Amino acid sequence: MPPATLKDVADLARVSMRTVSNVVSGYEHVSERMRQRVQSAIDELDYRPNLVARTLRTGRTGVLALVIPEIDVPYFSELARDVIKAAAEIGYRVMIDQSGHDHERERELLTGGDRTMLFDGVLFSPLVTKAELLEMGARASMPLVLLGEHQFDGRYDHVAIDNERAAHDATQHLIDIGRRRIAAIGEQPFEDYETPHLRTKGYLSALAGADIEPDAHLMRPAVHYRRADGYSATQQLLALEHHPDAIFCYSDILALGAIKAVFDAGLRVPEDIAVIGIDDVEEGQYSRPTLSTVSLDTPFIAHHAVARIAARIDDPTTTAEEVVAPHSLIVRQSTAG
Amino acid sequence: MPPATLKDVADLARVSMRTVSNVVSGYEHVSERMRQRVQSAIDELDYRPNLVARTLRTGRTGVLALVIPEIDVPYFSELARDVIKAAAEIGYRVMIDQSGHDHERERELLTGGDRTMLFDGVLFSPLVTKAELLEMGARASMPLVLLGEHQFDGRYDHVAIDNERAAHDATQHLIDIGRRRIAAIGEQPFEDYETPHLRTKGYLSALAGADIEPDAHLMRPAVHYRRADGYSATQQLLALEHHPDAIFCYSDILALGAIKAVFDAGLRVPEDIAVIGIDDVEEGQYSRPTLSTVSLDTPFIAHHAVARIAARIDDPTTTAEEVVAPHSLIVRQSTAG
DNA sequence: TTGTAAGCGTTATCAC
DNA sequence: GTGATAACGCTTACAA
């Protein structure tokens, strides 16, 4: 037996489809008697509105896309959790799309690609470069909020931390505990991503403030921000004639990989090398040593991102806003002493 | 300017909508001249088929739902990654739904809830009890594949490891390295979930095989399978007069929480207490000590689950299959020696 | 307050 | 091989 339709309900209740629709969508001006009659027909047939038909008619799907590089990177899965929660609170569902570090795929997702109209808006945690982003802006047909990026040109809504200050704070903390040979892992020299650049800027400004000469050997790139990348970058640092006495990693799991590399080399964290990350993922509270980090307040980010996209869906002409999410230094064992 | 429709393309190419549709969907019997003419009109208008309209007509959305308790639990985010990948390979997209340990929400998701017809099938990693599952079966209107559960009654497709044997293997390994007071964390005594029960069964059978008397004090429940649950359960084990010399945890992050509790109490892993988990999440390769575990082959699980659901969508009458995923013991530092 | 009917963009059934 | 046209199930002017 196929699912009941609006018409079936109307026939059973002996009213018009219009009236049933009114009842279903909670329209105000329906007499109580009608409402009862219709409701019992709905119950009897176990009627559920067909969302696809509704969407075709209204143009609204009630679905948001969350585009992230990889769902199994803890920061993104924790962000996804918060976004799904925030979206549910205002009646949206979330479809997660993995860009998988693939620029082509990102572009496709943003410009609509082969899946037009499957969602009302996009929350986008991009890997794209500045140039690509601008180019896409021209084609993107959908409400868009950028997460984590800080490219304010008045065209997109943004929700991000102050990356430069966050990196500065982390580096400053390492200086404050007396470290001088401070390495940085996470720059992406061959890409025009804004986030790593801003973090490098913050790292360098903190060094400058302490009159520490930056050393190019201590700045290691990381193609992706995964544990293995932090591990191998740290191995290279340890192979230097003078290894660093501290490492600032541009993500927590990069830092967790770094810590393992330090111990595998027979050195200790934090005694020989202090390590700090960014993100404050739960894993860092259980690692040994526990991980010092810069906390990003993902619930805040998720809440504001969803609020912005909802506003933009309701009124596409609303002026773009830039929301700066708070961050805070969290000192744990990996930088103790 | 609103997006171009099939009709716009037809008008521009001076052909009927039928012909355009044929070209778009790659129908065979279209003359090359027609195809060219239509294609250039498509390009000129930057036409993209409206998936919602197509769905309304065909009844297929091309979307699968993946229902899991929490996306930010590593096992689930890694599973999600593999499911998304496997689904993409055969043209499906995935919408992730968090049940959040909420039975009511699970039921709603399964019976269609308020979101009928938004996806073609459901991949369900359930927390529901046996009784609920059977009850739902009656109402569920959608193709369904169960992940991780092992309730074979011929009604649902299942993809799962042999939970009992996996637990047996883990426990046996602890016995093999000479441990006798072997604790288990993860039973859920107040719930009728099958997975924990099966693991407990495997744990007990391994003990029995080694003539070790089970000790109720060494079997600690865990409401959820998060790090904090493993941590607190282990604290309770350590408070016993005779603490265990090994702990088998029903998930990896439970085990990671357990390891932290052991060290925080001034004891060592594996010297004082060996620890093993189940799942083989990446985090366990970077923890200190690295985590022994039972590996689940999530790509296998994802691949077969997606294949089954696709088969069931194509033919709802196909007989339910039970796919048993392979598992393998992985010995790392946390049980060395 | 309720009924009638047009139309959202496709695909599919019929003819030709 | 191609063209007209009727659904798919819903919302919403427009009427009554």
XYZ file of C-alpha atoms (C1' of nucleotides) in Angstrom:
706
model
C 0.000 0.000 0.000
C 1.534 3.300 -1.076
C 1.771 6.057 1.496
C -1.276 8.214 1.975
C -1.365 11.559 0.195
C -3.036 14.807 0.988
C -5.821 13.866 -1.347
C -6.465 10.606 0.449
C -6.856 12.489 3.686
C -9.125 15.037 2.047
C -11.332 12.324 0.602
C -11.595 10.477 3.878
C -12.378 13.622 5.837
C -14.678 14.885 3.087
C -12.973 18.225 2.868
C -10.800 19.867 0.256
C -7.068 19.417 -0.018
C -6.759 23.041 0.847
C -8.226 22.486 4.266
C -6.032 19.496 4.952
C -3.000 21.481 3.931
C -4.050 24.230 6.292
C -4.311 21.823 9.167
C -0.988 20.175 8.391
C 0.902 23.422 8.173
C -0.752 24.830 11.252
C -2.648 27.581 9.523
C -4.546 29.671 12.048
C -7.961 30.167 10.577
C -9.343 26.687 10.743
C -12.412 25.910 12.760
C -11.909 23.506 15.596
C -14.442 21.082 14.202
C -12.631 20.929 10.853
C -9.289 20.495 12.522
C -10.544 17.546 14.523
C -12.127 15.911 11.544
C -9.005 16.288 9.446
C -6.691 15.236 12.237
C -8.489 11.985 12.809
C -8.286 11.218 9.101
C -4.570 11.966 9.214
C -4.135 9.634 12.144
C -6.190 6.919 10.579
C -4.163 6.946 7.389
C -0.876 7.609 9.155
C -0.361 10.436 6.736
C 3.051 12.152 6.465
C 3.531 15.069 4.148
C 5.802 14.339 1.227
C 8.727 16.676 1.721
C 9.917 16.370 -1.828
C 6.620 17.598 -3.221
C 6.566 20.381 -0.695
C 10.067 21.350 -1.677
C 9.275 21.399 -5.349
C 6.451 23.740 -4.603
C 8.081 26.032 -2.070
C 11.671 25.897 -3.218
C 12.821 25.160 0.305
C 14.360 21.835 1.252
C 15.045 22.487 4.933
C 18.495 21.024 4.430
C 21.861 22.691 4.901
C 25.084 21.371 3.445
C 28.169 21.307 5.613
C 31.255 21.056 3.454
C 34.392 19.991 5.296
C 37.616 18.364 4.182
C 37.330 15.154 6.218
C 34.701 14.012 8.658
C 37.075 11.726 10.531
C 39.368 14.543 11.610
C 38.277 15.185 15.199
C 37.952 18.934 14.873
C 35.549 18.536 11.986
C 33.522 15.767 13.548
C 33.121 17.851 16.688
C 32.170 20.847 14.584
C 29.701 18.701 12.660
C 28.137 17.545 15.905
C 27.569 21.129 16.984
C 26.337 22.267 13.592
C 23.818 19.434 13.396
C 22.613 20.341 16.844
C 22.334 24.055 16.130
C 20.594 23.415 12.834
C 18.077 21.037 14.372
C 17.120 23.717 16.867
C 15.783 25.930 14.108
C 14.333 23.162 11.990
C 17.122 22.455 9.554
C 18.756 19.171 8.763
C 22.375 18.864 7.721
C 23.979 16.991 4.893
C 27.697 16.523 5.278
C 29.902 16.691 2.244
C 33.545 15.801 2.299
C 35.651 17.815 -0.058
C 38.559 15.489 0.627
C 41.158 18.172 -0.023
C 39.990 18.204 -3.602
C 39.702 21.699 -5.016
C 37.717 20.557 -7.976
C 35.175 18.916 -5.736
C 34.916 21.974 -3.541
C 34.211 24.121 -6.520
C 31.605 21.713 -7.743
C 29.872 21.633 -4.381
C 29.778 25.378 -4.226
C 28.571 26.113 -7.685
C 25.752 23.683 -7.327
C 27.365 20.928 -9.311
C 25.080 18.118 -10.252
C 22.913 18.531 -7.220
C 21.045 21.718 -7.657
C 18.488 22.634 -5.119
C 19.098 19.791 -2.772
C 19.807 22.208 0.038
C 18.977 25.759 0.928
C 22.422 26.911 1.917
C 26.009 25.903 2.435
C 28.274 26.073 5.455
C 31.694 25.871 3.997
C 34.965 25.145 5.724
C 37.188 25.775 2.779
C 40.571 24.743 1.596
C 40.274 26.934 -1.417
C 42.649 29.718 -2.093
C 41.770 33.354 -2.027
C 41.601 33.598 -5.793
C 39.357 30.580 -6.161
C 37.076 31.869 -3.493
C 36.531 35.113 -5.296
C 35.965 33.374 -8.559
C 33.434 31.066 -6.996
C 31.624 33.966 -5.456
C 30.548 34.993 -8.893
C 29.035 31.622 -9.698
C 27.789 30.436 -6.355
C 24.060 30.451 -6.581
C 23.399 29.580 -3.001
C 23.481 31.271 0.392
C 26.921 30.663 1.806
C 28.654 31.023 5.139
C 32.370 30.487 5.450
C 33.764 28.776 8.496
C 37.256 29.328 9.761
C 38.326 31.540 6.929
C 38.787 35.171 7.361
C 38.448 36.575 3.882
C 36.259 39.492 4.586
C 35.403 41.223 1.375
C 31.810 41.951 2.202
C 30.538 39.254 -0.069
C 30.268 36.314 2.273
C 29.297 35.789 5.852
C 32.177 34.512 7.921
C 32.466 32.867 11.276
C 36.041 32.410 12.400
C 38.411 32.921 15.244
C 41.103 35.542 15.032
C 43.662 33.113 13.672
C 46.565 35.450 13.938
C 45.938 36.256 17.564
C 45.277 32.619 18.423
C 48.623 31.639 16.949
C 50.268 34.540 18.693
C 48.779 33.474 22.028
C 49.985 29.904 21.616
C 53.498 30.972 20.667
C 53.611 33.579 23.406
C 52.750 30.894 25.928
C 55.752 28.856 24.791
C 57.931 31.939 25.174
C 56.463 32.601 28.618
C 57.546 29.188 29.853
C 61.075 29.962 28.782
C 61.390 28.312 25.390
C 63.454 29.987 22.678
C 63.868 27.506 19.840
C 60.221 27.337 18.928
C 59.211 25.348 15.859
C 55.950 25.671 13.935
C 54.224 22.887 12.028
C 51.405 23.536 9.609
C 52.348 26.197 7.099
C 51.306 25.306 3.584
C 53.797 27.151 1.428
C 52.548 25.894 -1.899
C 48.978 26.907 -1.313
C 47.308 30.220 -0.936
C 45.199 29.217 2.061
C 44.565 32.032 4.405
C 44.332 30.194 7.723
C 47.858 28.748 7.847
C 49.295 32.049 6.643
C 47.550 33.939 9.403
C 48.804 31.474 11.979
C 52.317 31.789 10.701
C 51.954 35.540 10.927
C 50.868 35.257 14.569
C 53.725 32.873 15.299
C 56.265 35.246 13.774
C 54.881 38.300 15.529
C 55.138 36.572 18.889
C 58.743 35.614 18.161
C 59.462 39.172 17.095
C 57.953 40.509 20.301
C 60.444 38.411 22.268
C 63.388 39.306 20.065
C 63.724 35.766 18.821
C 65.137 35.483 15.333
C 62.902 33.193 13.252
C 64.671 30.152 11.875
C 63.406 28.785 8.592
C 64.539 25.296 9.548
C 62.070 25.327 12.416
C 59.067 26.034 10.216
C 57.788 22.797 8.776
C 54.950 22.522 6.301
C 52.121 20.020 6.641
C 50.139 19.072 3.603
C 47.180 17.839 5.589
C 46.496 18.317 9.252
C 46.535 14.697 10.310
C 48.453 12.856 13.002
C 50.852 11.314 10.505
C 51.743 14.734 9.131
C 52.623 16.007 12.593
C 54.636 12.879 13.226
C 56.793 13.110 10.125
C 57.295 16.865 10.383
C 58.548 16.379 13.924
C 60.925 13.649 12.853
C 62.495 16.142 10.524
C 62.778 18.705 13.280
C 64.471 16.156 15.515
C 66.981 15.392 12.795
C 68.246 18.968 12.919
C 71.584 19.671 14.531
C 69.873 21.728 17.241
C 66.407 20.416 17.744
C 63.697 22.782 18.966
C 62.703 23.072 22.614
C 59.068 23.729 21.728
C 56.664 23.074 18.860
C 53.563 25.036 17.974
C 51.252 22.926 15.793
C 48.457 24.435 13.723
C 46.048 21.709 14.841
C 45.649 19.426 17.829
C 46.087 16.126 16.074
C 49.128 17.471 14.301
C 50.392 18.103 17.855
C 49.410 14.622 18.980
C 51.439 13.189 16.123
C 54.311 15.450 17.131
C 54.231 14.239 20.726
C 54.438 10.643 19.640
C 57.422 11.421 17.431
C 59.210 13.089 20.330
C 58.766 10.099 22.615
C 59.618 7.632 19.875
C 62.909 9.496 19.510
C 63.659 8.988 23.184
C 62.929 12.553 24.248
C 60.210 13.799 26.557
C 57.265 16.210 26.401
C 57.299 18.765 27.931
C 60.743 18.439 29.565
C 62.768 18.358 26.363
C 60.210 19.736 23.973
C 56.984 21.506 24.856
C 54.081 21.042 22.437
C 50.938 23.082 21.915
C 48.112 22.780 19.368
C 44.972 24.553 18.269
C 41.364 23.219 18.357
C 40.864 21.729 21.814
C 39.539 18.389 20.678
C 38.503 15.922 23.363
C 41.382 13.598 22.514
C 43.833 16.177 23.892
C 42.333 15.821 27.347
C 43.175 12.143 27.439
C 46.558 12.014 25.759
C 49.710 11.496 27.773
C 50.783 14.144 28.449
C 47.528 16.030 28.102
C 47.691 18.608 25.356
C 47.934 22.357 25.803
C 45.934 24.079 23.137
C 43.896 27.045 21.999
C 40.209 26.321 22.440
C 37.899 27.380 19.635
C 34.382 27.239 21.064
C 32.820 25.178 18.290
C 29.315 25.513 19.752
C 29.633 29.272 19.339
C 30.910 28.904 15.805
C 28.162 26.436 14.916
C 25.433 28.532 16.445
C 26.394 31.714 14.674
C 27.085 30.024 11.376
C 23.655 28.430 11.368
C 22.003 31.656 12.445
C 23.707 33.554 9.634
C 22.828 31.047 6.958
C 19.225 30.972 8.115
C 19.054 34.744 7.958
C 20.563 34.747 4.505
C 18.144 32.096 3.282
C 15.240 34.166 4.545
C 16.649 37.319 2.998
C 19.368 36.835 0.387
C 20.061 40.545 0.292
C 21.070 40.782 3.927
C 24.490 42.338 4.249
C 27.364 39.994 4.939
C 28.528 39.807 8.512
C 31.780 38.799 10.033
C 31.513 36.963 13.314
C 34.712 36.555 15.286
C 34.529 33.574 17.586
C 36.307 33.739 20.920
C 39.339 31.607 21.630
C 41.220 30.884 24.813
C 44.536 29.402 25.783
C 44.287 26.138 27.675
C 47.413 25.073 29.498
C 47.811 21.373 30.167
C 50.726 19.034 30.725
C 52.377 19.260 27.322
C 53.634 22.752 28.130
C 53.852 22.466 31.915
C 57.047 24.028 33.263
C 17.635 35.250 -13.347
C 16.075 31.982 -12.240
C 17.864 28.763 -13.162
C 17.146 27.335 -16.573
C 14.622 24.516 -16.840
C 14.203 21.683 -19.207
C 11.637 23.712 -21.072
C 14.029 26.610 -21.559
C 16.522 24.266 -23.109
C 13.861 22.703 -25.309
C 12.712 26.097 -26.535
C 16.201 27.272 -27.299
C 17.101 24.061 -29.117
C 13.704 23.975 -30.801
C 13.014 20.424 -29.738
C 10.575 18.873 -27.307
C 11.238 18.463 -23.597
C 11.210 14.763 -24.181
C 14.262 14.961 -26.365
C 16.139 17.152 -23.930
C 15.327 14.746 -21.136
C 16.633 11.903 -23.257
C 19.896 13.690 -23.830
C 20.293 14.618 -20.178
C 19.681 11.121 -18.934
C 21.864 9.582 -21.620
C 19.121 7.749 -23.438
C 20.537 5.728 -26.305
C 18.278 6.382 -29.235
C 19.072 9.982 -29.932
C 20.560 11.059 -33.219
C 23.960 12.618 -33.014
C 22.746 15.821 -34.571
C 19.992 16.185 -31.994
C 22.362 15.470 -29.172
C 24.749 18.169 -30.337
C 21.993 20.704 -30.753
C 20.564 20.016 -27.327
C 23.950 19.919 -25.672
C 24.922 23.323 -26.931
C 21.655 24.750 -25.640
C 22.359 23.124 -22.286
C 25.794 24.647 -22.187
C 24.583 28.027 -23.250
C 21.969 28.172 -20.515
C 24.170 26.410 -17.935
C 21.268 24.071 -17.350
C 21.307 21.702 -14.347
C 18.508 19.232 -13.825
C 16.392 19.959 -10.780
C 16.876 16.968 -8.552
C 13.829 17.673 -6.470
C 11.544 17.564 -9.460
C 13.237 14.442 -10.689
C 12.788 12.879 -7.281
C 9.117 13.737 -7.147
C 8.678 12.030 -10.449
C 10.855 8.984 -9.972
C 10.495 8.456 -6.252
C 14.245 8.213 -5.900
C 16.249 10.799 -4.025
C 19.693 9.277 -4.425
C 20.294 9.925 -0.757
C 20.969 7.422 2.003
C 20.566 8.170 5.674
C 23.241 7.025 8.068
C 21.878 6.922 11.586
C 24.528 6.789 14.285
C 24.543 7.716 17.943
C 27.238 10.425 17.798
C 29.307 11.657 14.899
C 32.127 12.867 17.131
C 32.906 9.401 18.453
C 35.924 8.337 16.367
C 34.579 4.955 15.410
C 31.465 6.519 13.966
C 33.246 9.335 12.186
C 35.610 6.825 10.592
C 32.661 4.652 9.647
C 30.892 7.691 8.224
C 33.942 8.529 6.136
C 33.933 5.052 4.630
C 30.191 4.960 4.111
C 30.215 8.309 2.328
C 33.007 7.051 0.130
C 31.339 3.739 -0.667
C 28.029 5.458 -1.361
C 29.596 8.020 -3.667
C 31.076 5.212 -5.719
C 27.645 3.999 -6.721
C 26.052 7.405 -7.024
C 24.477 7.883 -3.625
C 24.905 10.741 -1.239
C 24.716 10.350 2.515
C 22.834 12.291 5.118
C 24.047 11.741 8.637
C 21.565 11.646 11.470
C 22.603 11.562 15.076
C 20.284 9.596 17.293
C 22.085 10.943 20.327
C 21.342 7.870 22.415
C 17.712 8.843 22.209
C 15.433 5.875 21.624
C 12.518 8.071 20.701
C 14.545 9.817 18.045
C 15.781 6.530 16.665
C 12.276 5.281 16.329
C 11.210 8.459 14.630
C 14.064 8.285 12.163
C 13.254 4.732 11.314
C 9.551 5.025 10.868
C 9.993 7.951 8.568
C 9.150 10.557 11.135
C 8.541 13.997 9.794
C 10.849 13.506 6.867
C 9.260 11.030 4.581
C 10.843 10.399 1.282
C 13.946 12.428 1.873
C 16.100 9.378 1.366
C 15.867 6.028 -0.327
C 17.178 3.892 2.469
C 18.635 3.848 5.934
C 21.902 2.515 7.271
C 21.263 2.138 10.927
C 23.737 1.659 13.716
C 21.232 1.088 16.448
C 21.054 1.451 20.162
C 17.584 0.057 20.207
C 16.718 -3.042 22.096
C 15.702 -6.261 20.538
C 12.035 -5.704 21.291
C 12.001 -2.216 19.854
C 13.740 -3.381 16.749
C 11.101 -5.953 16.050
C 8.311 -3.526 16.694
C 9.883 -1.004 14.353
C 10.241 -3.586 11.650
C 6.514 -3.585 11.303
C 6.314 0.146 10.735
C 9.538 0.906 8.933
C 8.567 1.869 5.452
C 12.042 2.117 4.093
C 14.826 -0.188 3.002
C 17.010 -0.770 6.019
C 20.412 -2.215 6.745
C 21.601 -2.697 10.278
C 25.195 -2.033 11.148
C 26.940 -3.697 14.030
C 23.922 -5.502 15.316
C 23.509 -9.141 14.944
C 19.789 -9.700 15.206
C 19.274 -12.053 12.390
C 15.623 -12.835 12.057
C 15.501 -12.766 8.309
C 13.769 -9.445 8.229
C 16.693 -7.070 7.951
C 19.995 -7.043 6.230
C 22.876 -6.976 8.675
C 26.516 -6.157 8.405
C 28.426 -6.847 11.575
C 31.471 -8.484 12.983
C 31.161 -11.613 15.056
C 30.999 -9.678 18.291
C 31.241 -12.689 20.527
C 34.335 -13.997 18.841
C 35.952 -10.574 18.706
C 35.485 -10.186 22.444
C 36.738 -13.693 22.973
C 39.864 -12.974 20.935
C 40.617 -9.814 22.877
C 40.163 -11.526 26.217
C 42.108 -14.568 25.121
C 45.013 -12.335 24.197
C 45.056 -10.920 27.726
C 45.072 -14.463 29.063
C 47.861 -15.413 26.670
C 50.124 -12.719 28.051
C 49.614 -14.130 31.515
C 46.905 -11.952 32.991
C 44.337 -13.504 35.308
C 42.352 -10.692 36.914
C 40.794 -9.445 33.741
C 38.202 -6.691 33.971
C 35.646 -5.781 31.325
C 34.194 -2.324 30.729
C 31.169 -1.749 28.548
C 28.300 -3.989 29.563
C 24.989 -2.179 29.662
C 22.976 -4.104 32.203
C 19.904 -1.932 32.123
C 19.455 -2.125 28.422
C 18.644 -4.915 26.087
C 21.302 -4.065 23.521
C 22.671 -7.017 21.757
C 26.219 -5.879 21.035
C 27.441 -5.451 24.619
C 25.750 -8.680 25.628
C 27.536 -10.591 22.906
C 30.850 -9.072 23.912
C 30.271 -10.013 27.500
C 29.482 -13.502 26.363
C 32.755 -13.712 24.469
C 34.634 -12.307 27.435
C 33.106 -14.887 29.757
C 33.709 -17.773 27.414
C 37.387 -16.882 27.133
C 37.672 -16.753 30.906
C 35.913 -20.095 31.183
C 38.303 -21.592 28.665
C 41.178 -20.653 30.908
C 39.478 -21.791 34.077
C 39.265 -18.275 35.409
C 36.329 -17.659 37.697
C 34.487 -14.509 36.571
C 34.304 -11.811 39.211
C 31.285 -9.530 39.116
C 33.329 -6.706 40.617
C 35.527 -6.698 37.551
C 32.667 -6.148 35.132
C 31.862 -2.481 34.929
C 29.008 -1.010 32.955
C 29.401 2.000 30.689
C 26.352 4.001 29.782
C 27.955 5.505 26.729
C 31.165 4.510 25.032
C 33.072 7.706 25.518
C 36.488 8.427 27.008
C 35.007 9.774 30.216
C 33.015 6.580 30.742
C 36.156 4.469 30.436
C 37.948 6.786 32.789
C 35.390 6.653 35.572
C 34.783 2.921 35.253
C 38.518 2.349 35.621
C 38.683 4.560 38.676
C 36.146 2.276 40.265
C 38.167 -0.784 39.305
C 41.273 0.753 40.851
C 39.411 1.382 44.068
C 38.877 -2.346 44.522
C 40.916 -4.171 47.123
C 42.586 -6.231 44.393
C 42.695 -4.208 41.248
C 42.694 -6.019 37.907
C 45.879 -6.772 35.971
C 44.135 -6.290 32.632
C 41.107 -4.496 31.235
C 39.141 -5.385 28.145
C 37.145 -2.378 26.941
C 34.233 -2.671 24.532
C 35.500 0.276 22.510
C 38.827 1.949 21.824
C 38.083 5.316 23.330
C 36.694 3.614 26.412
C 40.147 1.993 26.552
C 41.899 5.302 26.034
C 39.960 6.720 28.971
C 40.920 3.658 30.985
C 44.619 4.103 30.224
C 44.540 7.672 31.408
C 42.859 6.619 34.649
C 45.533 4.006 35.266
C 48.377 6.498 34.840
C 46.580 9.154 36.850
C 46.431 6.645 39.680
C 50.196 6.206 39.539
C 50.139 2.794 37.877
C 51.453 1.836 34.459
C 50.107 0.332 31.263
C 50.899 -2.394 30.390
C 53.223 -3.291 33.263
C 50.636 -3.086 36.034
C 47.512 -3.252 33.946
C 47.240 -4.300 30.311
C 44.478 -2.631 28.291
C 42.821 -3.650 25.039
C 39.912 -2.151 23.110
C 37.786 -2.814 20.049
C 37.483 -0.665 16.894
C 41.035 0.181 15.823
C 40.539 3.901 15.526
C 43.490 5.953 14.344
C 43.867 7.596 17.743
C 45.018 4.280 19.186
C 48.076 4.288 16.956
C 49.259 7.554 18.464
C 48.388 7.147 22.128
C 51.078 6.437 24.666
C 51.264 3.507 25.006
C 49.789 2.623 21.632
C 46.567 0.700 21.976
C 46.082 -3.002 21.356
C 42.712 -3.592 19.812
C 40.467 -5.654 17.598
C 40.314 -4.130 14.144
C 36.928 -3.991 12.462
C 37.607 -3.261 8.806
C 35.198 -0.374 8.449
C 35.782 -0.098 4.689
C 34.491 -3.656 4.374
C 31.504 -2.909 6.558
C 30.743 0.290 4.678
C 31.104 -1.309 1.283
C 28.809 -4.216 2.027
C 26.253 -2.122 3.859
C 25.973 0.244 0.920
C 25.829 -2.620 -1.542
C 23.038 -4.282 0.425
C 20.962 -1.151 0.755
C 21.355 -0.431 -2.941
C 20.221 -3.925 -3.789
C 17.242 -3.591 -1.491
C 16.273 -0.246 -2.959
C 16.349 -1.748 -6.424
C 14.384 -4.764 -5.310
C 12.573 -4.444 -1.984
C 11.671 -8.107 -2.022
C 15.252 -9.315 -2.044
C 15.849 -11.703 0.811
C 17.687 -10.341 3.811
C 21.329 -11.179 4.017
C 23.709 -11.361 6.910
C 27.220 -10.194 6.164
C 29.830 -11.011 8.755
C 32.737 -8.593 8.586
C 36.211 -9.861 9.373
C 38.041 -8.745 12.482
C 41.609 -9.164 13.576
C 43.582 -8.799 16.754
C 46.146 -6.032 16.675
C 48.772 -6.174 19.374
C 50.421 -2.904 20.320
C 52.152 -1.547 23.381
C 49.225 -1.499 25.785
C 49.341 -5.281 26.081
C 53.014 -5.834 25.378
C 54.557 -8.349 27.718
C -13.585 29.820 6.640
C -13.294 26.636 2.803
C -13.175 25.032 -2.194
C -11.064 25.080 -6.989
C -7.317 24.859 -9.801
C -2.803 26.272 -11.513
C 1.819 25.092 -11.469
C 6.658 23.715 -9.307
C 10.364 20.668 -13.191
C 10.740 16.222 -14.135
C 9.861 11.591 -16.349
C 6.960 8.348 -18.808
C 3.064 6.942 -21.596
C 1.248 7.370 -25.562
C 1.044 8.309 -30.343
C 3.259 9.390 -34.822
C 13.594 8.945 -33.218
C 10.671 12.618 -31.619
C 6.565 15.337 -29.919
C 2.608 16.328 -26.968
C 0.709 15.546 -22.390
C -0.432 13.436 -18.097
C 1.062 12.525 -13.758
C 4.241 12.884 -9.132
C 2.079 15.539 -4.165
C 2.068 19.657 -2.567
C 1.082 25.008 -1.714
C -1.312 29.118 -2.756
C -3.712 32.721 -5.490
C -8.235 33.407 -6.517
C -13.116 32.536 -5.750
C -16.976 31.690 -3.197
